Short mmCIF file of C-alpha atoms in Angstrom, two decimals:
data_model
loop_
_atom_site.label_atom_id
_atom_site.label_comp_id
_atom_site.label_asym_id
_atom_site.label_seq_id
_atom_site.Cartn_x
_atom_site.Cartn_y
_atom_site.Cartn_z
CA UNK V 10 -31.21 -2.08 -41.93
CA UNK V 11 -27.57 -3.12 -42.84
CA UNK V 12 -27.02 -0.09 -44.34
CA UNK V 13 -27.54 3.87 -43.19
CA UNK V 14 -26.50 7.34 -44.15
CA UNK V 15 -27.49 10.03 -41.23
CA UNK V 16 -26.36 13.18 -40.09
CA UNK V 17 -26.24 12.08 -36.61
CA UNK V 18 -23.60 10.89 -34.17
CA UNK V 19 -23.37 6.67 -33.92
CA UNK V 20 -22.54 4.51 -30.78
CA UNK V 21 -20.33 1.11 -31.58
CA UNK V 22 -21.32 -0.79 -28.73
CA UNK V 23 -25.37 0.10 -29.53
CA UNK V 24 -24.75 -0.74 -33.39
CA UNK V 25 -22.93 -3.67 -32.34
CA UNK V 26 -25.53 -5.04 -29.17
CA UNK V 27 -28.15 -4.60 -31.67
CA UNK V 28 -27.00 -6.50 -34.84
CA UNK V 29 -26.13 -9.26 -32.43
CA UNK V 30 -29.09 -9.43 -30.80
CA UNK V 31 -31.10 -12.51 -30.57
CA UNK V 32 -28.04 -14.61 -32.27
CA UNK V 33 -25.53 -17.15 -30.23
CA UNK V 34 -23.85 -18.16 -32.98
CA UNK V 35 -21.42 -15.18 -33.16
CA UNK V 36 -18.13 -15.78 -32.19
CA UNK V 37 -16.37 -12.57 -34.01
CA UNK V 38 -17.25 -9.01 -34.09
CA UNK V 39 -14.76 -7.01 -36.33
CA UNK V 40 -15.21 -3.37 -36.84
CA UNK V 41 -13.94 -0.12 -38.03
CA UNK V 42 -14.41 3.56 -37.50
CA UNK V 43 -13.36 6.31 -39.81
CA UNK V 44 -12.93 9.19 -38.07
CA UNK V 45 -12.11 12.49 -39.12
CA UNK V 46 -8.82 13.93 -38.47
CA UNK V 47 -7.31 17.56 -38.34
CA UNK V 48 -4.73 17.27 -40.53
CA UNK V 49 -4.52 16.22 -44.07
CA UNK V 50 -2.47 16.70 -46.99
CA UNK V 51 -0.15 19.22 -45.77
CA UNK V 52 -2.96 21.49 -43.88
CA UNK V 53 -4.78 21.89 -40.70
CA UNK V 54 -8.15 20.61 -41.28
CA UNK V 55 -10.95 22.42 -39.17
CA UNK V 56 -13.61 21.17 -40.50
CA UNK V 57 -15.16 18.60 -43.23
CA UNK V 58 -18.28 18.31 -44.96
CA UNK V 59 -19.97 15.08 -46.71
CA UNK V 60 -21.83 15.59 -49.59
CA UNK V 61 -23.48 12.48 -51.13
CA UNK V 62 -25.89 11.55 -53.84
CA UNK V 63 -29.01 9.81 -51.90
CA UNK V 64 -30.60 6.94 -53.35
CA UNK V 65 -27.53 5.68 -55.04
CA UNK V 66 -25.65 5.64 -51.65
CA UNK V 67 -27.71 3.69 -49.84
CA UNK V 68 -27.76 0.77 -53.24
CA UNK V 69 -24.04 1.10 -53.81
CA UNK V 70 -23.62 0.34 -50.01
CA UNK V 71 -26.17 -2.30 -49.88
CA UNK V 72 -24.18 -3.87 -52.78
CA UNK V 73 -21.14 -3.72 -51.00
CA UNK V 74 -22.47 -5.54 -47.77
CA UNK V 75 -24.11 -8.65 -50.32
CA UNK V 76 -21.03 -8.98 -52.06
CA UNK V 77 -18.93 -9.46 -48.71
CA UNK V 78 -21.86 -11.65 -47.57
CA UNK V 79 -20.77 -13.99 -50.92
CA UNK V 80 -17.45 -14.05 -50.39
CA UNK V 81 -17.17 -15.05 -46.59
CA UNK V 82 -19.64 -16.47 -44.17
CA UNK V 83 -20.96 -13.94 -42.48
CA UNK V 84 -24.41 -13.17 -39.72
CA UNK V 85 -24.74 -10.03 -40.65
CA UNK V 86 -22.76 -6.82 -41.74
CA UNK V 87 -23.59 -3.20 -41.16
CA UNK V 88 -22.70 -0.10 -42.63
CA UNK V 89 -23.64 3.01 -40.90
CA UNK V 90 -22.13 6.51 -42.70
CA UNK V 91 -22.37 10.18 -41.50
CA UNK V 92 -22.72 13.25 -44.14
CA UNK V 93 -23.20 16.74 -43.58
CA UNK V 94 -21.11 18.59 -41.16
CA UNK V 95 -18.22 17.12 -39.26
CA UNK V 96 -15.28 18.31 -36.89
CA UNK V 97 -11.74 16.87 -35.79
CA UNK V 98 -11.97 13.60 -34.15
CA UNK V 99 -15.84 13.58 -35.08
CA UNK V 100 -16.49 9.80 -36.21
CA UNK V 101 -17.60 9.66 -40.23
CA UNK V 102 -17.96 5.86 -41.16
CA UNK V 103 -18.69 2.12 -38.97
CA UNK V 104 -18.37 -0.89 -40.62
CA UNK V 105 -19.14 -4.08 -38.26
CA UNK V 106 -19.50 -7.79 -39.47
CA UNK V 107 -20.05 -10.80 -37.57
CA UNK V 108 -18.97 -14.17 -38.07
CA UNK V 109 -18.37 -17.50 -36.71
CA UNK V 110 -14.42 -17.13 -37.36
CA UNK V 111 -12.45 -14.25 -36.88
CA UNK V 112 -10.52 -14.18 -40.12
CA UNK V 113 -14.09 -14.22 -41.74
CA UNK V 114 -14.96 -11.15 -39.98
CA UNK V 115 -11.81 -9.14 -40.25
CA UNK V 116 -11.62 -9.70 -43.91
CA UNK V 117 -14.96 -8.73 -44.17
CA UNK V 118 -14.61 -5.67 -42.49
CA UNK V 119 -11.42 -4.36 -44.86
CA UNK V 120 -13.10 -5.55 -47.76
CA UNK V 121 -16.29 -3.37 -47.12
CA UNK V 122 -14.40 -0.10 -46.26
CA UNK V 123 -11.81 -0.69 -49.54
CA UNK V 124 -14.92 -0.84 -51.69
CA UNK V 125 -16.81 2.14 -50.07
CA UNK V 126 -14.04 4.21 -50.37
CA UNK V 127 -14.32 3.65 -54.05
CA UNK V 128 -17.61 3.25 -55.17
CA UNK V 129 -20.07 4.71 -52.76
CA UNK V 130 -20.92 8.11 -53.99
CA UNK V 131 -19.71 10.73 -50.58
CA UNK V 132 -17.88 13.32 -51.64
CA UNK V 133 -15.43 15.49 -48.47
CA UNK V 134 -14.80 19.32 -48.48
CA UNK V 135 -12.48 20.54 -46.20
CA UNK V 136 -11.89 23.84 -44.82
CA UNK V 137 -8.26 24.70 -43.97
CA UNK V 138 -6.57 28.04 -42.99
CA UNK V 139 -5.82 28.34 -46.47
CA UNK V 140 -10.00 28.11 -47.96
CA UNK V 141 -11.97 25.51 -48.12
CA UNK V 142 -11.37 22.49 -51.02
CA UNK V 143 -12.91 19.39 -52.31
CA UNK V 144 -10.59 16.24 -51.18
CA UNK V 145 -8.88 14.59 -54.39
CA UNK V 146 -9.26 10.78 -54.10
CA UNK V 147 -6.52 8.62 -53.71
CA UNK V 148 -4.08 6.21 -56.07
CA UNK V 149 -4.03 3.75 -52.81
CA UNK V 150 -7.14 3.41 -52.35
CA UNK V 151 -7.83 2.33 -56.19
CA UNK V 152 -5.33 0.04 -54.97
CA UNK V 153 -6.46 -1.50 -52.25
CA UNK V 154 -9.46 -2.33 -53.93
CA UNK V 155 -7.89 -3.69 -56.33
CA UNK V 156 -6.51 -6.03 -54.24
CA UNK V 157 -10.35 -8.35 -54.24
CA UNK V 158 -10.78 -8.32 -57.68
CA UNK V 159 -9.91 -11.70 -59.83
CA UNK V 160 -6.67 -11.45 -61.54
CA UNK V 161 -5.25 -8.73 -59.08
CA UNK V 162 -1.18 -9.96 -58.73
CA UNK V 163 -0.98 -9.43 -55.42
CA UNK O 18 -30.56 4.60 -83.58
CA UNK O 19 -32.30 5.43 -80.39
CA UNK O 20 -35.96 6.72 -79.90
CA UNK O 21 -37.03 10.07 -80.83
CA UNK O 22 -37.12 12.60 -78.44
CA UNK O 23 -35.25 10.52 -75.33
CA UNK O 24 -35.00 12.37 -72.48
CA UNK O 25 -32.81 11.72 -69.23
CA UNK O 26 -32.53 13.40 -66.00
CA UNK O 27 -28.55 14.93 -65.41
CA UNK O 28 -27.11 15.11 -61.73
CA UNK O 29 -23.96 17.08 -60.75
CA UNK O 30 -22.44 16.27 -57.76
CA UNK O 31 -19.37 17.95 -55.35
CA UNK O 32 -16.76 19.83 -57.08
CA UNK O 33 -18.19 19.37 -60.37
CA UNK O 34 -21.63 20.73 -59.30
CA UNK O 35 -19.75 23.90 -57.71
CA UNK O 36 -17.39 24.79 -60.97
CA UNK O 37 -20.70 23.90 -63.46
CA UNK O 38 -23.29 25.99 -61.12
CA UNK O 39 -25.49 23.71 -61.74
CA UNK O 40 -27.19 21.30 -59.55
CA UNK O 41 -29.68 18.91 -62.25
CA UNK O 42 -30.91 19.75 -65.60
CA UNK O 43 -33.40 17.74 -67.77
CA UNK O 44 -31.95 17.07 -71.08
CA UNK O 45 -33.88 16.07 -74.91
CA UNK O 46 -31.14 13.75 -75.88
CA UNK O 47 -29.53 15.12 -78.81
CA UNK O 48 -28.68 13.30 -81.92
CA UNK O 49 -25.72 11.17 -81.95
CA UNK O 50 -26.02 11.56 -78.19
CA UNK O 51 -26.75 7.29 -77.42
CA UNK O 52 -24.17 6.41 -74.55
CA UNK O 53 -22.76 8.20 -71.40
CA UNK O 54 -19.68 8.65 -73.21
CA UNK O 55 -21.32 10.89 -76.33
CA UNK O 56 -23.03 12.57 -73.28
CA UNK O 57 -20.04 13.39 -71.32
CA UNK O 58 -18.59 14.57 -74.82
CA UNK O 59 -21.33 16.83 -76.47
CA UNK O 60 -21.58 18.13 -72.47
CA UNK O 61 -17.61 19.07 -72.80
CA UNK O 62 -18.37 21.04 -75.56
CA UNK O 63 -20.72 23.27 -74.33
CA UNK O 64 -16.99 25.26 -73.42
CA UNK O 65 -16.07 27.23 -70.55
CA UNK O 66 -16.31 25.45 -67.30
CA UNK O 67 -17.79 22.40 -69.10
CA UNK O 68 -14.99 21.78 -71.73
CA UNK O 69 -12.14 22.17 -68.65
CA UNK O 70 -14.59 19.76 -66.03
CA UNK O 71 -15.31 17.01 -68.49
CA UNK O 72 -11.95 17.12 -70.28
CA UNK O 73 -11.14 13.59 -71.32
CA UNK O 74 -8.21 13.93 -69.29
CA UNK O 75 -10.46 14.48 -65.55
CA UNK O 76 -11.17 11.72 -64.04
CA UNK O 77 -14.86 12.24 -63.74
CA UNK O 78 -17.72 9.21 -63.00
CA UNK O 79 -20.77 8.12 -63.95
CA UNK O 80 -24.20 6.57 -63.28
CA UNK O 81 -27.01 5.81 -64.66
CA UNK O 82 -29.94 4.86 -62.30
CA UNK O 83 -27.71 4.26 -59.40
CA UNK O 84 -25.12 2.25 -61.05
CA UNK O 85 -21.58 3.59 -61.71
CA UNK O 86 -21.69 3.12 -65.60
CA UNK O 87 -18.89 3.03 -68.12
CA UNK O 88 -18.47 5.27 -70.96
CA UNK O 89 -20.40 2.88 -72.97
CA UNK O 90 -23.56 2.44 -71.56
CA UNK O 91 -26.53 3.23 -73.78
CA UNK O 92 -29.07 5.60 -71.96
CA UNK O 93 -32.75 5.35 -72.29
CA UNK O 94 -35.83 7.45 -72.00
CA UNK O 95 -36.53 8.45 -68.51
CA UNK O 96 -32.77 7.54 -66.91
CA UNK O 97 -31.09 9.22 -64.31
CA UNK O 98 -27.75 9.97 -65.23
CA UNK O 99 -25.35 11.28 -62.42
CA UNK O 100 -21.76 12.77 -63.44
CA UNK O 101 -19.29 13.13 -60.61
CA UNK O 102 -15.46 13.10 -59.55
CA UNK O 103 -13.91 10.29 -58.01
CA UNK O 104 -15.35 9.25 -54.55
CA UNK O 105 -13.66 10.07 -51.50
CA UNK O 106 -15.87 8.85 -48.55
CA UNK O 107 -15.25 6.76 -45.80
CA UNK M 11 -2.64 0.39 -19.46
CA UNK M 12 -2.14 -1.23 -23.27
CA UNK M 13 -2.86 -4.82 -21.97
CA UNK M 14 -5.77 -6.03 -19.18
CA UNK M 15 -6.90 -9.03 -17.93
CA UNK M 16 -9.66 -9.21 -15.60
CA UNK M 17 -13.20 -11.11 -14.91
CA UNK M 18 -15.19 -7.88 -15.50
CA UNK M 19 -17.30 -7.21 -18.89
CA UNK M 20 -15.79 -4.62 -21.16
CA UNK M 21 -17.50 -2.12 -22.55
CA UNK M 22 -15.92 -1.14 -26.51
CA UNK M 23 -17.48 1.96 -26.65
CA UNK M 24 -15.59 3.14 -23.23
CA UNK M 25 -12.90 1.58 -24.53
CA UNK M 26 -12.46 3.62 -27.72
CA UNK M 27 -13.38 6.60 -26.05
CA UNK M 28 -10.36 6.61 -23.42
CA UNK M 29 -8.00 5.21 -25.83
CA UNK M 30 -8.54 8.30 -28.20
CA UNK M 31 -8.86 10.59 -25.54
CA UNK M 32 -6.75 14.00 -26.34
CA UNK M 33 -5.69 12.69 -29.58
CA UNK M 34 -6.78 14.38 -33.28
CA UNK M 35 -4.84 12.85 -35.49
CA UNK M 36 -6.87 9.56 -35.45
CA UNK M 37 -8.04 8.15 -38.92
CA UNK M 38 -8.83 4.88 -38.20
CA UNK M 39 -9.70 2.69 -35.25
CA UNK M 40 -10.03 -0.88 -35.85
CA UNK M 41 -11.11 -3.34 -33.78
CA UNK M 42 -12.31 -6.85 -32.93
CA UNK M 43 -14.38 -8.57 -30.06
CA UNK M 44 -13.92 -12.69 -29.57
CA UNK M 45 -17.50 -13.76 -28.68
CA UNK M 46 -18.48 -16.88 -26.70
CA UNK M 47 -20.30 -18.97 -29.03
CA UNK M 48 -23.08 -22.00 -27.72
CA UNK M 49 -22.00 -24.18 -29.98
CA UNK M 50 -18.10 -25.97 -30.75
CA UNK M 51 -16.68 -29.37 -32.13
CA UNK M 52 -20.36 -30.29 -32.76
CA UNK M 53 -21.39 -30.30 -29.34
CA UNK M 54 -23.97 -27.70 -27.81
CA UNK M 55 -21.96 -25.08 -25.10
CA UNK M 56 -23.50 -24.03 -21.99
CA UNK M 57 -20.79 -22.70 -19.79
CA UNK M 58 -16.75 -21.53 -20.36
CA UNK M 59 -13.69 -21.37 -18.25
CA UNK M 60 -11.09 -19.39 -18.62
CA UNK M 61 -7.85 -20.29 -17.01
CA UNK M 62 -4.61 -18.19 -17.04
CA UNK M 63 -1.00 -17.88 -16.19
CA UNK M 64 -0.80 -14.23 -14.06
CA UNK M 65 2.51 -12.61 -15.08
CA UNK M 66 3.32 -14.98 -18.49
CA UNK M 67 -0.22 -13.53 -19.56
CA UNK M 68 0.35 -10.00 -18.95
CA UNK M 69 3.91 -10.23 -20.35
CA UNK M 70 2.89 -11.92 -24.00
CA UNK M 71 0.40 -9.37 -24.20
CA UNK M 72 1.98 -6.37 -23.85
CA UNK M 73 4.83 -8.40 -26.36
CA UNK M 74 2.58 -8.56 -29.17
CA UNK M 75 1.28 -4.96 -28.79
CA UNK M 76 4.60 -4.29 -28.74
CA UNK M 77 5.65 -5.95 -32.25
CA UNK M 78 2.58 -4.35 -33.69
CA UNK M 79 3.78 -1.07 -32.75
CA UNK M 80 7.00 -2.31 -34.69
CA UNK M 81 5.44 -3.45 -38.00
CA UNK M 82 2.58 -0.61 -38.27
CA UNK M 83 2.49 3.42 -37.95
CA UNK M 84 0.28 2.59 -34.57
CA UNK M 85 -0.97 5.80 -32.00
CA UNK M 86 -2.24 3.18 -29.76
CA UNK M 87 -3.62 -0.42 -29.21
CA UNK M 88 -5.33 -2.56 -26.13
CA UNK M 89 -6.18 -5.94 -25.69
CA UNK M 90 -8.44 -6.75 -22.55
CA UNK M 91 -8.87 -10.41 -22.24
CA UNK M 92 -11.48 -11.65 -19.70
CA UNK M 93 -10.98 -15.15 -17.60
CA UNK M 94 -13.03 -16.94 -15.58
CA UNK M 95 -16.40 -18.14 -16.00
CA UNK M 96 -18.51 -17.56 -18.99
CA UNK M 97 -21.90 -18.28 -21.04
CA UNK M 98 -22.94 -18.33 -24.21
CA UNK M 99 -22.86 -14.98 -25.96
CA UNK M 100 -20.45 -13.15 -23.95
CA UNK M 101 -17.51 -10.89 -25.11
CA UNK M 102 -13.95 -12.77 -24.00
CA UNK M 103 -12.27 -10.68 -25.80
CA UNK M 104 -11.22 -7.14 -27.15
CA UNK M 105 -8.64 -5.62 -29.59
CA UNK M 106 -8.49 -2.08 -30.69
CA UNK M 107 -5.84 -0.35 -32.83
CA UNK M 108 -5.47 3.48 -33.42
CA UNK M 109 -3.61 4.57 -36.34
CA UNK M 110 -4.07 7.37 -38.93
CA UNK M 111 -4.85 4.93 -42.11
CA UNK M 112 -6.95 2.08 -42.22
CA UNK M 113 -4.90 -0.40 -43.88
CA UNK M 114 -2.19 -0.42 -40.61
CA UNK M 115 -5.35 -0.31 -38.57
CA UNK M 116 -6.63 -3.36 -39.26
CA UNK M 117 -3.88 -5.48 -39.87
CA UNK M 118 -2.59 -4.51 -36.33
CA UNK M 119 -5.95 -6.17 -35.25
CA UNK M 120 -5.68 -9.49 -37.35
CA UNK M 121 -2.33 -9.57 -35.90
CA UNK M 122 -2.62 -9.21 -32.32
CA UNK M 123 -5.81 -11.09 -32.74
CA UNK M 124 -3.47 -13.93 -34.17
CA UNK M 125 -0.45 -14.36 -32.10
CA UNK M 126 -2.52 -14.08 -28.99
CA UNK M 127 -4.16 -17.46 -30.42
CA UNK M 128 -1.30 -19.18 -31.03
CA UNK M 129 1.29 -17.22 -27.44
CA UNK M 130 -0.67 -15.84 -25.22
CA UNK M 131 -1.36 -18.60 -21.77
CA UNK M 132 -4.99 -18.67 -21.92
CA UNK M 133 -6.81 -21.84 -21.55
CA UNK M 134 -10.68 -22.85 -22.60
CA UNK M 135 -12.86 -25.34 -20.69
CA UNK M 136 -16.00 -26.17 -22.38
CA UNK M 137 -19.35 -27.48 -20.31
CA UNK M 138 -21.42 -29.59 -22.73
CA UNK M 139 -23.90 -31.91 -22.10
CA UNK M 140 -21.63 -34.81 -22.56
CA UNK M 141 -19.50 -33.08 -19.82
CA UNK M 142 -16.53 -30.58 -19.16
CA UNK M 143 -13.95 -30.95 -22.05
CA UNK M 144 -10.38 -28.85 -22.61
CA UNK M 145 -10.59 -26.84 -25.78
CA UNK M 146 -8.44 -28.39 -28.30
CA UNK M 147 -5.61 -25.68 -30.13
CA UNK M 148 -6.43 -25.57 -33.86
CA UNK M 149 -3.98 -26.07 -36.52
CA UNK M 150 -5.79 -22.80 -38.72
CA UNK M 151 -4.36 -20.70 -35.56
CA UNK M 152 -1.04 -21.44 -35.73
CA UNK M 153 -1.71 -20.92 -40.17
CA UNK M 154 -2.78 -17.99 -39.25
CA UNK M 155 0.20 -17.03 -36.59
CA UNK M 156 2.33 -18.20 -39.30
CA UNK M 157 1.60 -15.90 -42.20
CA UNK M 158 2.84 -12.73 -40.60
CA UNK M 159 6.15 -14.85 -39.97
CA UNK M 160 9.14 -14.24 -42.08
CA UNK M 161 9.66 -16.80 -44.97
CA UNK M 162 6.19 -17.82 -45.18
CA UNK M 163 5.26 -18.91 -48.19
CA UNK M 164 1.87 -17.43 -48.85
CA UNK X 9 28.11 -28.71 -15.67
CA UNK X 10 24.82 -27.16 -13.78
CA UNK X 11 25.56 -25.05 -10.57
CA UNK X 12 25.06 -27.66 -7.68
CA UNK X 13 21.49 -27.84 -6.24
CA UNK X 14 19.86 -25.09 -8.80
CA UNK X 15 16.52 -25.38 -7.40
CA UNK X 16 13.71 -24.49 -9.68
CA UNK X 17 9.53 -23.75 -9.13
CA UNK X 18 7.98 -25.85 -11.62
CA UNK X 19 3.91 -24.74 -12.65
CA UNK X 20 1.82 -26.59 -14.73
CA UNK X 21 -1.26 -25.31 -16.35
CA UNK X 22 -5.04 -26.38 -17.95
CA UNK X 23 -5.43 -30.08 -18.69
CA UNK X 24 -2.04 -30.78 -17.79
CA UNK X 25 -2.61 -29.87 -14.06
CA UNK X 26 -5.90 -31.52 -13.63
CA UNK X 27 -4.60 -34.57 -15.18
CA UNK X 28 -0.87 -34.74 -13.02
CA UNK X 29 -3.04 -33.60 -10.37
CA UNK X 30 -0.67 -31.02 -9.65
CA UNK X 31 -0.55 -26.87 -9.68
CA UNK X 32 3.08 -26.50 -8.86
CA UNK X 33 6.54 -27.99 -7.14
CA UNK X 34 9.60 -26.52 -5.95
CA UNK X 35 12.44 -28.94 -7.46
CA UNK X 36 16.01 -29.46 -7.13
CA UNK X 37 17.29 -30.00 -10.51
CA UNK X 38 18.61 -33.75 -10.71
CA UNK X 39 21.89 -34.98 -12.46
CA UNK X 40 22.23 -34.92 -15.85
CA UNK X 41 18.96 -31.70 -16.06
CA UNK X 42 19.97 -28.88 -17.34
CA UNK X 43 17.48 -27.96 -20.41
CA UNK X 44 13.62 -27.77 -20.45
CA UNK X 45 14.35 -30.50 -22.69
CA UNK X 46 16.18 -32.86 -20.26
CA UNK X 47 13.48 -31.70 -17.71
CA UNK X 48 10.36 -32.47 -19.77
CA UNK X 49 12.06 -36.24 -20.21
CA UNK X 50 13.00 -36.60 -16.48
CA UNK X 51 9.47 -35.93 -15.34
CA UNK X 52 8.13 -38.52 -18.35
CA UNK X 53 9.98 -40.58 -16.38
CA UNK X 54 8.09 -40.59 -13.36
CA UNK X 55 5.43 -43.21 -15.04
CA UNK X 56 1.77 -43.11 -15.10
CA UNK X 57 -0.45 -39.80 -16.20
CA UNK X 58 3.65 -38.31 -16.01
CA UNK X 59 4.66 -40.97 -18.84
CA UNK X 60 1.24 -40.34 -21.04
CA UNK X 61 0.58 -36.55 -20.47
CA UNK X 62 4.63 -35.73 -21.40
CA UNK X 63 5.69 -37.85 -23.76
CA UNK X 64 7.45 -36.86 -26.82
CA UNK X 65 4.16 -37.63 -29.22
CA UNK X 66 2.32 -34.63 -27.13
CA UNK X 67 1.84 -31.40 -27.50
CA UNK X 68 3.25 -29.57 -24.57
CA UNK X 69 4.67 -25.84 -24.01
CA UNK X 70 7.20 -24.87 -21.73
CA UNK X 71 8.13 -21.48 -20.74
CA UNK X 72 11.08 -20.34 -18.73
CA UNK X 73 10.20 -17.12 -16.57
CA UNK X 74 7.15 -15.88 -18.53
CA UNK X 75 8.58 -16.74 -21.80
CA UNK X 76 8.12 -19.44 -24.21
CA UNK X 77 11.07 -21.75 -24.62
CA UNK X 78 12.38 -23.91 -26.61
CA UNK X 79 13.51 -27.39 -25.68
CA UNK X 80 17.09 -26.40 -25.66
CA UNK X 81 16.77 -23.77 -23.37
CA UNK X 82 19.24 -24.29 -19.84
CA UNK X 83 18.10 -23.96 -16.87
CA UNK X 84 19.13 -21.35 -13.85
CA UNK X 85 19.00 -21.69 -10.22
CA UNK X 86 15.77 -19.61 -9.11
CA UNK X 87 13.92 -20.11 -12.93
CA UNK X 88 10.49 -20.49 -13.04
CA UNK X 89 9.28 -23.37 -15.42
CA UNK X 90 5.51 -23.70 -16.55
CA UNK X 91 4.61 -26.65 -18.43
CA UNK X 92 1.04 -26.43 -20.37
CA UNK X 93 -0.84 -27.45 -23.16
CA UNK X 94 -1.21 -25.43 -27.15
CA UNK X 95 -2.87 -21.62 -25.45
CA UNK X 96 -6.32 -22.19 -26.66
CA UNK X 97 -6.99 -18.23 -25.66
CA UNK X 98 -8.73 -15.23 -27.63
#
C-alpha cells in the first residue's frame, strides 16, 4: 500500500528495502521524516497528539502520491503517517519516492510533504507547561504549496 | 430547488469538535440550505459556540465525501459532510 | 564524523539514529540514497567500480557539508560514499540533513547531492556485456550544480 | 620566475591513468612551467595517448593539493597535482 496511517512506530530502511524490492531500475531513493520536536511556538512541547478524520486521510493521501506520480517519473512513492499519541523526537510522518534520477525523486519527495501538510486531514494538539492547545496552521506552508500550482510567480 | 427531505451526515473534527461538543450529527437539510456554504451559514447561526466557530472570518474547511469542497458545492441526499480547521499534519 | 568513505554497506536507519542521537529539537530529516542501477547509456550493467582520490575525496566532502551548513539553518548532515566494487541494486550512496523545518532540510540534500556530482573525485566504471566502459560526466549535473550558483539565471 | 628545481608529485586518476598507463610521477618542474596550465600543455607535449588524452578539446580536471584548480593556478615546490577526468561520483 503506498499509503498508511498507524499508531505504530515505522523503520526507514524496512519501508525503504521493501518498496524497492524486486526492482533494479532504481537509481534514487529520496525521503523525509517529520519528527516531532519539543519546542514550538514559544513553548516547551511535552507531548503531541494526531487526530485525523479516517477514510478521507487515507484518499487525500492516495491523491497526493498519483498526482506526484504525474508530474515526475517515478517507481513508486510511499506515504506512511502516525496519529494518536506522540513524544519529543518521536517520528510522525515518512515520505519515500524512487526514481531513476535523483532530481525526480527529491522533487517528489517535497512536493508530497508540501501538499500533505495542506490537504490531508491530521489535526496536532500539544500539551505545554502552559495547557494543552490545538496547533494553528501555518501562512508558509499555504505557501509552499503554492509554489506547484500553475500560475504560482515564483 | 433540491429534493425534499435531503439528509447529510455532519463531521466535526479537532478544535472545532472540542468548542461545538459535538462529535457527528445527522441533519434534514433545511430549506434554502443547498450548498456547503448555506450549511456552514444556517450552522453559524445556531449562536453561541457555533456563531463564534463558523464566523465567516475563521478559517474553517470542508468536505463532502472525502473531498475538501468549496463553499459552493451543492450537497445531496446521503453525503458526508466534514467541517474542520485548517490542517496541520505532517 | 560528517563525511565517510568506505567499501562497507550503510545502513540509513543506523545512520539517522546516531546522527539524531541526544538531540530534540529535530523537525525534519531529509535524506537521499544513490542506487546502483542495471541498466545505463542503453547498455545492460552487471558490475561497478568505484575509484577515488583518498584525501581530495574526504576534503570536497566535508567542503560541501560545510557550505550547506552556510546557506541552511542545518543541526547536522553526513554523506557516506561507498567505492569499490559494486552490483546492480546496491546503495553507493547516502545523504542526510537534520534541521528543524523541512524546506532547509531538503534543499541541503539536493544540494550536497549536487555538487558532489559535479566536485567530489569519484570515478564510475561500468561492466557491460560489450565490455568495461568509464562513466561519462553528464551535462544535467553540472545544470544542476549550477542553479544553486550565484547569477544563475533560472 | 619559478624557484629553481620546484619538484612536484603529479597523480592522475580514472580513464586518464589507465589510458597514460600511469598512477603517479615525481617531476621537476621544467622551464617556462609554472601554472597547471603551462603543465597540462608540457605533458600534451610528450606525444601519443599524452597528445590525445590532454589536449585542449578534452575534458580534464586538475587539482592542486586536494583542491580543484583552475588553469591559472602557479605552481609550488612540494604541490601535489592530480590530473583526472569530469567526477562521475554520487
Amino acid at each position: 500500500m503506498p499509503v498508511r496511517v498507524q499508531t505504530e512506530d515505522f523503520d526507514i530502511s524496512a519501508e525503504i528495502l521493501a518498496l524497492r524490492a524486486g526492482r533494479s531500475d532504481v537509481g534514487a531513493v529520496a525521503s523525509f521524516i517529520g519528527v516531532m520536536r519539543d519546542f514550538n511556538e514559544g513553548s516547551g512541547v511535552t507531548e503531541l497528539t494526531l487526530e485525523h478524520y479516517p477514510g478521507m486521510t487515507e484518499k487525500s493521501l492516495q491523491q497526493i502520491v498519483d498526482e506526484a506520480h504525474g508530474r515526475w517519473r517515478l517507481q513508486d512513492a510511499l506515504v506512511v503517517h502516525r496519529v494518536g499519541c506522540m513524544r519529543p523526537a518521536d517520528q510522525i510522518v515518512l515520505v519515500v519516492a524512487l526514481s531513476a534520477h535523483r532530481e525526480e525523486a527529491l522533487a517528489a519527495c517535497a512536493f508530497i510533504m508540501d501538499f500533505l501538510k495542506t490537504r490531508a486531514p491530521f489535526w496536532k494538539k500539544e500539551r505545554t507547561p502552559e495547557g494543552e492547545r490545538w496547533v494553528e496552521s501555518r501562512a508558509s506552508d499555504d505557501a509552499a504549496a503554492g509554489r506547484w500550482l500553475p500560475g504560482d510567480p515564483r | 430547488m433540491i429534493a425534499p427531505m435531503a439528509t447529510v451526515d455532519l463531521l466535526y473534527f479537532a478544535r472545532l469538535r472540542e468548542a461545538l461538543g459535538i462529535e457527528r450529527e445527522r441533519l434534514v437539510l433545511p430549506e434554502g440550505v443547498a450548498t456547503t456554504g448555506e450549511l456552514r451559514a444556517w450552522l453559524a447561526a445556531r449562536g453561541g459556540a457555533w456563531a463564534s466557530e463558523l464566523d465567516a472570518r475563521r478559517q474553517v474547511r470542508m468536505a463532502v465525501n472525502h473531498d475538501l469542497a468549496g463553499a459552493g458545492q451543492r450537497l445531496s441526499d446521503g453525503d458526508e459532510v466534514a467541517v474542520f480547521p485548517p490542517v496541520t499534519g505532517g
